[in-house]
Short mmCIF file of C-alpha atoms in Angstrom, two decimals:
data_model
loop_
_atom_site.label_atom_id
_atom_site.label_comp_id
_atom_site.label_asym_id
_atom_site.label_seq_id
_atom_site.Cartn_x
_atom_site.Cartn_y
_atom_site.Cartn_z
CA MET A 20 92.47 87.17 127.32
CA SER A 21 96.17 86.53 126.85
CA ASP A 22 98.33 87.95 124.07
CA ALA A 23 98.52 84.54 122.40
CA GLU A 24 94.72 84.20 122.40
CA ARG A 25 94.30 87.68 120.91
CA ALA A 26 96.87 86.94 118.22
CA GLY A 27 95.12 83.65 117.43
CA SER A 28 91.72 85.30 117.09
CA ARG A 29 93.17 87.92 114.73
CA ALA A 30 94.75 85.23 112.58
CA GLU A 31 91.39 83.49 112.14
CA GLN A 32 89.71 86.57 110.69
CA PRO A 33 89.66 86.50 106.88
CA ILE A 34 91.55 89.25 105.12
CA GLN A 35 89.37 91.16 102.68
CA SER A 36 90.76 91.85 99.27
CA PRO A 37 90.15 95.35 97.89
CA ASP A 38 87.74 93.85 95.32
CA SER A 39 85.55 92.33 98.03
CA ILE A 40 85.00 95.64 99.83
CA GLN A 41 81.60 97.05 98.94
CA PRO A 42 81.68 100.65 97.71
CA THR A 43 79.72 103.26 99.61
CA PRO A 44 76.85 104.61 97.54
CA PRO A 45 77.67 108.03 96.11
CA THR A 46 75.92 111.10 97.40
CA LEU A 47 75.69 114.33 95.46
CA GLY A 48 77.91 116.06 98.01
CA ALA A 49 80.57 113.33 97.89
CA LEU A 50 80.58 113.33 94.10
CA ALA A 51 80.82 117.13 93.91
CA ALA A 52 83.62 117.08 96.52
CA ALA A 53 85.62 114.57 94.45
CA TYR A 54 85.25 116.69 91.30
CA LEU A 55 86.05 119.87 93.23
CA ARG A 56 89.17 118.45 94.88
CA ILE A 57 90.62 116.73 91.83
CA GLY A 58 89.41 119.14 89.16
CA ASN A 59 90.92 122.16 90.87
CA THR A 60 94.19 120.76 92.18
CA THR A 61 95.50 118.71 89.26
CA PHE A 62 98.09 120.32 87.01
CA GLY A 63 98.66 119.63 83.34
CA GLY A 64 95.26 120.08 81.76
CA GLY A 65 92.34 117.80 81.06
CA ILE A 66 94.07 114.46 80.48
CA PRO A 67 95.95 114.31 83.83
CA THR A 68 92.76 115.43 85.59
CA ILE A 69 90.76 112.72 83.83
CA ALA A 70 93.38 110.13 84.85
CA ALA A 71 93.18 111.29 88.48
CA LEU A 72 89.39 111.06 88.30
CA GLN A 73 89.73 107.51 86.99
CA ARG A 74 91.72 106.53 90.09
CA GLU A 75 89.10 108.16 92.30
CA LEU A 76 85.84 107.14 90.61
CA VAL A 77 86.77 103.70 89.26
CA HIS A 78 89.46 102.30 91.56
CA ARG A 79 88.97 103.96 94.96
CA LYS A 80 85.27 104.75 95.20
CA LYS A 81 84.09 102.12 92.68
CA TRP A 82 81.26 104.41 91.61
CA LEU A 83 81.99 103.81 87.94
CA SER A 84 82.98 100.69 85.99
CA ALA A 85 86.06 100.70 83.77
CA GLU A 86 83.77 100.32 80.76
CA ASP A 87 81.67 103.35 81.70
CA TYR A 88 84.86 105.33 82.32
CA GLY A 89 86.14 104.36 78.87
CA LEU A 90 82.88 105.40 77.24
CA ALA A 91 82.89 108.77 79.03
CA PHE A 92 86.54 109.32 78.08
CA ALA A 93 85.90 108.50 74.41
CA LEU A 94 82.85 110.76 74.26
CA ALA A 95 84.74 113.58 75.97
CA ARG A 96 87.55 113.32 73.43
CA VAL A 97 85.25 113.63 70.41
CA THR A 98 82.94 116.28 71.89
CA PRO A 99 83.78 119.83 70.78
CA GLY A 100 84.91 122.11 73.57
CA THR A 101 86.73 121.42 76.79
CA ASN A 102 87.37 117.70 77.34
CA ILE A 103 87.24 117.89 81.13
CA LEU A 104 83.80 119.50 81.14
CA ALA A 105 82.42 116.86 78.80
CA PHE A 106 84.06 114.14 80.90
CA VAL A 107 82.72 115.29 84.28
CA ALA A 108 79.27 115.82 82.79
CA ALA A 109 79.30 112.30 81.32
CA THR A 110 80.63 110.56 84.43
CA GLY A 111 78.44 112.61 86.75
CA SER A 112 75.44 111.67 84.63
CA GLN A 113 76.39 107.99 84.69
CA ILE A 114 76.74 108.05 88.49
CA LEU A 115 73.86 110.31 89.63
CA GLY A 116 71.98 111.42 86.53
CA PHE A 117 71.42 115.06 85.62
CA ALA A 118 72.19 116.28 89.16
CA GLY A 119 75.58 114.50 89.03
CA ALA A 120 76.38 116.02 85.64
CA LEU A 121 75.48 119.50 86.86
CA ALA A 122 77.43 119.07 90.11
CA GLY A 123 80.50 117.92 88.19
CA ALA A 124 80.40 120.76 85.72
CA LEU A 125 79.91 123.37 88.45
CA ALA A 126 82.60 121.86 90.68
CA VAL A 127 85.30 122.16 88.03
CA THR A 128 84.30 125.55 86.62
CA VAL A 129 82.97 127.77 89.42
CA PRO A 130 86.20 127.98 91.50
CA SER A 131 88.31 129.13 88.55
CA ALA A 132 85.57 131.55 87.45
CA ILE A 133 85.51 133.09 90.94
CA LEU A 134 89.30 133.35 90.95
CA THR A 135 89.25 135.03 87.53
CA ILE A 136 86.68 137.57 88.70
CA MET A 137 88.69 138.31 91.85
CA ILE A 138 91.89 138.83 89.85
CA THR A 139 90.09 141.07 87.37
CA VAL A 140 88.55 143.20 90.13
CA GLY A 141 91.93 143.41 91.88
CA TYR A 142 93.67 144.40 88.67
CA GLU A 143 91.12 147.11 87.93
CA LYS A 144 91.41 148.45 91.46
CA TRP A 145 95.21 148.44 91.63
CA SER A 146 96.19 149.01 87.98
CA GLY A 147 97.16 152.62 88.66
CA ASN A 148 99.67 151.66 91.35
CA PRO A 149 103.22 151.68 89.88
CA VAL A 150 104.44 148.97 92.29
CA VAL A 151 101.61 146.64 91.25
CA LEU A 152 102.26 147.36 87.56
CA ALA A 153 105.96 146.60 88.02
CA GLY A 154 105.05 143.31 89.70
CA ILE A 155 102.69 142.37 86.86
CA GLU A 156 105.27 143.28 84.22
CA GLY A 157 107.90 141.23 86.04
CA THR A 158 105.55 138.27 86.25
CA VAL A 159 104.75 138.49 82.54
CA ALA A 160 108.47 138.60 81.71
CA ALA A 161 109.23 135.61 83.95
CA VAL A 162 106.38 133.51 82.55
CA SER A 163 107.36 134.42 78.99
CA GLY A 164 110.93 133.35 79.67
CA MET A 165 109.80 130.04 81.20
CA MET A 166 107.54 129.34 78.24
CA MET A 167 110.28 130.07 75.71
CA ARG A 168 112.77 127.95 77.62
CA SER A 169 110.37 125.03 77.93
CA ALA A 170 109.75 125.17 74.18
CA ASP A 171 113.53 125.17 73.55
CA PHE A 172 113.07 128.47 71.78
CA PHE A 173 116.65 129.54 72.62
#
């Protein structure tokens, strides 16, 4: 087949719009992976994380309609407690039922809980070391200074 024939056959193929592409059905592992990746790598708190999850769940994966996203967002905002936990539980439930809600809640909480335990154990083990204490005190001073500066305290 010549180059011209190949080019002609490519031109005849219809171009699919993003809306015409069928979403892959969600699996529990894929849903948990999305919550794990976005929930633990997004900075700025619950609202930026929820916005990133909207891009993933509604626009990219198409596992959730914009209306269902809006309902989950509204319910998460009025639910007492942490908005992101309420949001992932609601969206996970809408996508895969109770298993999806549980997977979402665990995916966004377990990694930070493990990190907290590791830091606590490390602190208890090394708290008597003067070099470690100096490093911690320096970190506290630096973070305090950044917080005061960002609040235009000075």
